[in-house]
PDB file of C-alpha atoms in Angstrom:
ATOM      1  CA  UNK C 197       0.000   0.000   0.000  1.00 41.00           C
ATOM      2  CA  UNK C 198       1.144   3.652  -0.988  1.00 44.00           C
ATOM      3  CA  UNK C 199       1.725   6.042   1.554  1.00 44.00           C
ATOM      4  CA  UNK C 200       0.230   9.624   0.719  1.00 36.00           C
ATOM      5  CA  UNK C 201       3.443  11.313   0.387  1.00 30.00           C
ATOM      6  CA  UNK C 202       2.167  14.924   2.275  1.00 29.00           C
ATOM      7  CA  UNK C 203       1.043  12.845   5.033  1.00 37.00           C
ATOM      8  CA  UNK C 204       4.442  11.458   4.854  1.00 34.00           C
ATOM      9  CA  UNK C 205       5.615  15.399   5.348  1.00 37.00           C
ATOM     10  CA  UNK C 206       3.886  16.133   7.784  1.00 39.00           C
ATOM     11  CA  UNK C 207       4.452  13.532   9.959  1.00 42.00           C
ATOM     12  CA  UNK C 208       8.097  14.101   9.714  1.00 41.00           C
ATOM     13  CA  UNK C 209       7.952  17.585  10.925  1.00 44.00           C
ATOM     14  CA  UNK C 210       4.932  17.234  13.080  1.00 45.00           C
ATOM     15  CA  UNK C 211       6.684  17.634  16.787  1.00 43.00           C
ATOM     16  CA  UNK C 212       3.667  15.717  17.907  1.00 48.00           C
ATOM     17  CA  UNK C 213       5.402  12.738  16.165  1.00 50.00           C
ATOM     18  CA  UNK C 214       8.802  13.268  16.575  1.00 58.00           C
ATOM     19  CA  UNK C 215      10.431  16.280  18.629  1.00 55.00           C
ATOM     20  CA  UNK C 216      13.487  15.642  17.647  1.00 65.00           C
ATOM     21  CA  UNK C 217      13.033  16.345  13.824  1.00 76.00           C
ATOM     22  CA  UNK C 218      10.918  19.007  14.278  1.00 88.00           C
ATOM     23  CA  UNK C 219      11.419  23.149  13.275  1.00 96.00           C
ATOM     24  CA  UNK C 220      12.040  25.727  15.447  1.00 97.00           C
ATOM     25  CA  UNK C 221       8.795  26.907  15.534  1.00 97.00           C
ATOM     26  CA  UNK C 222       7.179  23.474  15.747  1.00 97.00           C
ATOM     27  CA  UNK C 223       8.967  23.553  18.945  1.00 97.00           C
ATOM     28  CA  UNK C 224       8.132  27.117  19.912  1.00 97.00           C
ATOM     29  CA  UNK C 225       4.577  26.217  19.327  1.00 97.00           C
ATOM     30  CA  UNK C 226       4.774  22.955  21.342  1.00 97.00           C
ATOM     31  CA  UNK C 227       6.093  25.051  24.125  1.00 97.00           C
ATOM     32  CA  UNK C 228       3.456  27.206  24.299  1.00 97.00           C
ATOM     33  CA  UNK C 229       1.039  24.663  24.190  1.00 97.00           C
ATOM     34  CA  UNK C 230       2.715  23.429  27.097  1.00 97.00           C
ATOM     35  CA  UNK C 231       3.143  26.311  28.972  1.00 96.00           C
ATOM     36  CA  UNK C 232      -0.395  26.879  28.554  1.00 96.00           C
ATOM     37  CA  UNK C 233      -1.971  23.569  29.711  1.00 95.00           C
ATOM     38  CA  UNK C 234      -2.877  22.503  25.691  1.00 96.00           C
ATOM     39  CA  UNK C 235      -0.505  19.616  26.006  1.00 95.00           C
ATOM     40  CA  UNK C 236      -1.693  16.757  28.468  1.00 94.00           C
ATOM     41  CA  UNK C 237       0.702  15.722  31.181  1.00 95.00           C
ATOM     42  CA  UNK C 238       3.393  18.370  30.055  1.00 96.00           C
ATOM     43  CA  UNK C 239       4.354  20.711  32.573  1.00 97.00           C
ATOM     44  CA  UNK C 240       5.714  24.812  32.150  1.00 97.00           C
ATOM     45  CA  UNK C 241       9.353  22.598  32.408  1.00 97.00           C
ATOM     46  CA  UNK C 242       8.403  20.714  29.596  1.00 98.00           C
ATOM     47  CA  UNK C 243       7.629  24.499  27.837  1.00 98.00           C
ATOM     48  CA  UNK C 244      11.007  25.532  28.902  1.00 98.00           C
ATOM     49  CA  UNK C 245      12.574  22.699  27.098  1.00 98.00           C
ATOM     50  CA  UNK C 246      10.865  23.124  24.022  1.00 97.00           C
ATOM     51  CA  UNK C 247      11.097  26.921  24.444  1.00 98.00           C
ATOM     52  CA  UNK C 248      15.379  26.595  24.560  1.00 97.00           C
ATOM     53  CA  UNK C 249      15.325  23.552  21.470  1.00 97.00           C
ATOM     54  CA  UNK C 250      13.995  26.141  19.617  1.00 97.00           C
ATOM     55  CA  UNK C 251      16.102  28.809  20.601  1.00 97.00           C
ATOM     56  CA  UNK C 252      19.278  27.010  20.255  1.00 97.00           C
ATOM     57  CA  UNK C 253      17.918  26.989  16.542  1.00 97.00           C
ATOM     58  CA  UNK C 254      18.179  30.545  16.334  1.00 97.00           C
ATOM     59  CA  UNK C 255      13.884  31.420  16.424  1.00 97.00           C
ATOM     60  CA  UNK C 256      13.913  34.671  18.379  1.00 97.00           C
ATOM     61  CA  UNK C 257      10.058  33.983  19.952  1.00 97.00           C
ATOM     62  CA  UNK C 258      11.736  31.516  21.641  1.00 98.00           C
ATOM     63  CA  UNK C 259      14.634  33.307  22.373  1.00 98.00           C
ATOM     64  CA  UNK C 260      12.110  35.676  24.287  1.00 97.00           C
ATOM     65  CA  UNK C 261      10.412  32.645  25.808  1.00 98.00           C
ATOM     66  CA  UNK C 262      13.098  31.087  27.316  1.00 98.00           C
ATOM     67  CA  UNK C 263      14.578  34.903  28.326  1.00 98.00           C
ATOM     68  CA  UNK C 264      11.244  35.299  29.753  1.00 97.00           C
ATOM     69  CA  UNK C 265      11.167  31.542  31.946  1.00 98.00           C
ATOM     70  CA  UNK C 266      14.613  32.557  33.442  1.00 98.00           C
ATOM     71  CA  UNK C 267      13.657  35.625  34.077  1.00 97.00           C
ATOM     72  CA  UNK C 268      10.709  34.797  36.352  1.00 97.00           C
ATOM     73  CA  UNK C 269      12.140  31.349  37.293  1.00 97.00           C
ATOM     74  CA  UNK C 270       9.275  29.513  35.490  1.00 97.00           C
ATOM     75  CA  UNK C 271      10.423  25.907  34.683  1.00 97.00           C
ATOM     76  CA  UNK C 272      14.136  26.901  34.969  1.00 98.00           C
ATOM     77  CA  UNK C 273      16.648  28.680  36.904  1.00 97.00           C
ATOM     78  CA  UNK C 274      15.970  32.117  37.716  1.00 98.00           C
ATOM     79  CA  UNK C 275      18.423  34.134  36.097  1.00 97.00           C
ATOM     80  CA  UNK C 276      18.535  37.541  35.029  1.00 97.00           C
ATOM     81  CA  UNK C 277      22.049  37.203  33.329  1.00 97.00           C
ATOM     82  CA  UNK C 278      21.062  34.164  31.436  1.00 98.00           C
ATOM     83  CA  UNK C 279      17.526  35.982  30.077  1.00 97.00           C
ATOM     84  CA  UNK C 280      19.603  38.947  29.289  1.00 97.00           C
ATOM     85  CA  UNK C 281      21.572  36.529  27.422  1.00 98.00           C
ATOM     86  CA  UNK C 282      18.804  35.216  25.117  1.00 98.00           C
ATOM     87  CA  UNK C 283      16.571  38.719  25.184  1.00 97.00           C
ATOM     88  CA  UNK C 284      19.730  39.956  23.127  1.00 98.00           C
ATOM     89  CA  UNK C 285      19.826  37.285  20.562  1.00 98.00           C
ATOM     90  CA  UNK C 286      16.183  38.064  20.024  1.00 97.00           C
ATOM     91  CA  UNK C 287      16.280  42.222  20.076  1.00 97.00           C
ATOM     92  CA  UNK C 288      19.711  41.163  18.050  1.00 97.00           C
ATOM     93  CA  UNK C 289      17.359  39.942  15.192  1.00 96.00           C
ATOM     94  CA  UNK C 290      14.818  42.661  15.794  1.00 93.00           C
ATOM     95  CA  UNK C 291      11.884  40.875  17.655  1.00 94.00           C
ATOM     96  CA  UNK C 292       9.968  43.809  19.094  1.00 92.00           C
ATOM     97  CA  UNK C 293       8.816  42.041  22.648  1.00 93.00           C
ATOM     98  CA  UNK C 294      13.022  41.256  23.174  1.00 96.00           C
ATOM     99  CA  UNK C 295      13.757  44.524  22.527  1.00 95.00           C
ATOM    100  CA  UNK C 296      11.449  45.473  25.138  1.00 93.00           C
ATOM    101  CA  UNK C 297      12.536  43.086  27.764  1.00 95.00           C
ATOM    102  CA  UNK C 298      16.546  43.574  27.002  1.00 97.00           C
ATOM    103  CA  UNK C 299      15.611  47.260  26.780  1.00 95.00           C
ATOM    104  CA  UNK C 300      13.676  46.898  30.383  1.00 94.00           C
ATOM    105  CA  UNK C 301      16.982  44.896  31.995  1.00 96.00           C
ATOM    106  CA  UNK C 302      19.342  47.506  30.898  1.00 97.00           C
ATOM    107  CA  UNK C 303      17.228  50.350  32.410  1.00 94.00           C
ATOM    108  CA  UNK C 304      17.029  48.302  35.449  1.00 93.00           C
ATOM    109  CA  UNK C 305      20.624  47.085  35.219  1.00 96.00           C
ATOM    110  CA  UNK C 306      19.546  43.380  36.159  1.00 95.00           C
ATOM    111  CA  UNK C 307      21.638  41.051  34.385  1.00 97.00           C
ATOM    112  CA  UNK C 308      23.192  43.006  32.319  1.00 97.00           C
ATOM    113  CA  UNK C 309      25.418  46.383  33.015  1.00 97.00           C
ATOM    114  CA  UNK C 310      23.179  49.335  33.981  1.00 96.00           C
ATOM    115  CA  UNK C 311      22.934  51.099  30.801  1.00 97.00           C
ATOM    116  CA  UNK C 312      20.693  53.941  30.268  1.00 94.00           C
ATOM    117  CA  UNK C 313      21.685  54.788  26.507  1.00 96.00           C
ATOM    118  CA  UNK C 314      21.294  50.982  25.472  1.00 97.00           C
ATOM    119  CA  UNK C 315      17.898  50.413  26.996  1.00 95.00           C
ATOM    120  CA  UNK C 316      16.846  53.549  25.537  1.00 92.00           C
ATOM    121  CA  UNK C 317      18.000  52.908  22.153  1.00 95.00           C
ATOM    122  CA  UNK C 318      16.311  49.173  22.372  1.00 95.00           C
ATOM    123  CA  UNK C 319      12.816  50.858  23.058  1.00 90.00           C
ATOM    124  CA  UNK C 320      13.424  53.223  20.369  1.00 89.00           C
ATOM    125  CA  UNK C 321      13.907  50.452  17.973  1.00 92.00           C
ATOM    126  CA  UNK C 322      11.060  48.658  19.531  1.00 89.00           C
ATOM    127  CA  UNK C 323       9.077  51.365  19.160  1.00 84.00           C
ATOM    128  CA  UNK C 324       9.986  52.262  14.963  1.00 84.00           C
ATOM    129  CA  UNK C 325       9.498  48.902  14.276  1.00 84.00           C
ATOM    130  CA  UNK C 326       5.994  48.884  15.701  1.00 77.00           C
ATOM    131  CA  UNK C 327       5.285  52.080  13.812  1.00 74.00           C
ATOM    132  CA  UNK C 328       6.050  50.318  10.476  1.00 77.00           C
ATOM    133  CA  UNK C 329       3.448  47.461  11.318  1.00 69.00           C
ATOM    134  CA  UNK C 330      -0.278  47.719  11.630  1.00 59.00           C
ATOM    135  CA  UNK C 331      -2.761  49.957  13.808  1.00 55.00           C
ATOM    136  CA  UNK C 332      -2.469  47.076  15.992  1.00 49.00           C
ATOM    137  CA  UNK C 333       1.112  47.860  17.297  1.00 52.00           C
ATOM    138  CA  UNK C 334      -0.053  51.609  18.619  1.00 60.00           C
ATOM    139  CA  UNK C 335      -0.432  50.159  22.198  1.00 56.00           C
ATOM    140  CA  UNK C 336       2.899  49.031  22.103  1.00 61.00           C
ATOM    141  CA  UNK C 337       4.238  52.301  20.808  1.00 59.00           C
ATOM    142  CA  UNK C 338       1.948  54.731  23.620  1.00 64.00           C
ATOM    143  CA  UNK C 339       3.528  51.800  26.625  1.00 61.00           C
ATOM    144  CA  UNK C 340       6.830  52.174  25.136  1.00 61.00           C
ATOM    145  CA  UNK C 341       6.614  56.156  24.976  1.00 62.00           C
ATOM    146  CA  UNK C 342       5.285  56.430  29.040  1.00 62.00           C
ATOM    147  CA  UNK C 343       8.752  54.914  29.240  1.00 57.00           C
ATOM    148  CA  UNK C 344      11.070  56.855  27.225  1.00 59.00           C
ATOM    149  CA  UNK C 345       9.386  60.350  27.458  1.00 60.00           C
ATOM    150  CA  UNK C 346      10.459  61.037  31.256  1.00 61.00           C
ATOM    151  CA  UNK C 347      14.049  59.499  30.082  1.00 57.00           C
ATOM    152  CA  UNK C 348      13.717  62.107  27.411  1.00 53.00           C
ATOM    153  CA  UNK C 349      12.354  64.931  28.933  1.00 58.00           C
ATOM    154  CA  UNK C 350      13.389  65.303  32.604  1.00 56.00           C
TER     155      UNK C 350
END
């Protein structure tokens, strides 16, 4: 009997099937399903797994993810120098929410050196890359300005 070859496909990059073949954002998505109770009998460490596969494949949502679980200690180490770590990676490739949380850390000088120019400059970026998206981005850009305008304008 023939095998439908798309069924074939998919199975071989399904994560469901086989985690270890899967893409980055496979993974990304199987960590969120995770982390959100969508996956039975996987717990928010199983997300954090899934979350740093993917990340270790360069995919900067996960690269936030896993910033994001070390940052609050969810399902791995709490570690402000280690989500620093991956926040830049992600903000390095221009993913808006990274920006925001490497630009936050800076400003707060957790993890990473306190530097006012750098976190600055990452919600700046944050912010003209929203403004080159949809309408929907505006709340990002009036958060991101309550932010920066007191930096700005002492």
């Amino acid at each position: 009997m023939n095998a439908n070859p798309i069924s074939l496909a998919k199975q071989s990059t399904n994560p469901d099937n086989d985690p270890n073949t899967a893409t980055a954002k496979e993974l990304f998505e199987r960590g969120r399903k995770a982390e959100h109770g969508m996956l039975p009998g996987a717990s928010i460490q199983d997300a954090a797994k899934y979350y740093r596969k993917a990340a270790l494949l360069g995919y900067a949502p996960a690269q936030n993810a896993i910033g994001f679980c070390h940052v609050t200690g969810q399902g791995v180490k709490q570690s402000d120098s280690i989500a620093a770590a991956w926040f830049k990676s992600a903000a390095d490739q221009g993913f808006e929410p990274a920006l925001i949380n490497y630009g936050a850390l800076c400003l707060d000088g957790k993890g990473v050196e306190h530097d006012i120019e750098k976190g600055k400059d990452c919600l700046c970026l944050a912010i003209l890359s929203a403004s080159q998206h949809s309408d929907s981005s505006n709340w990002m850009e009036d958060e991101l300005f309550t932010w920066i305008e007191p930096m700005v304008n002492p």
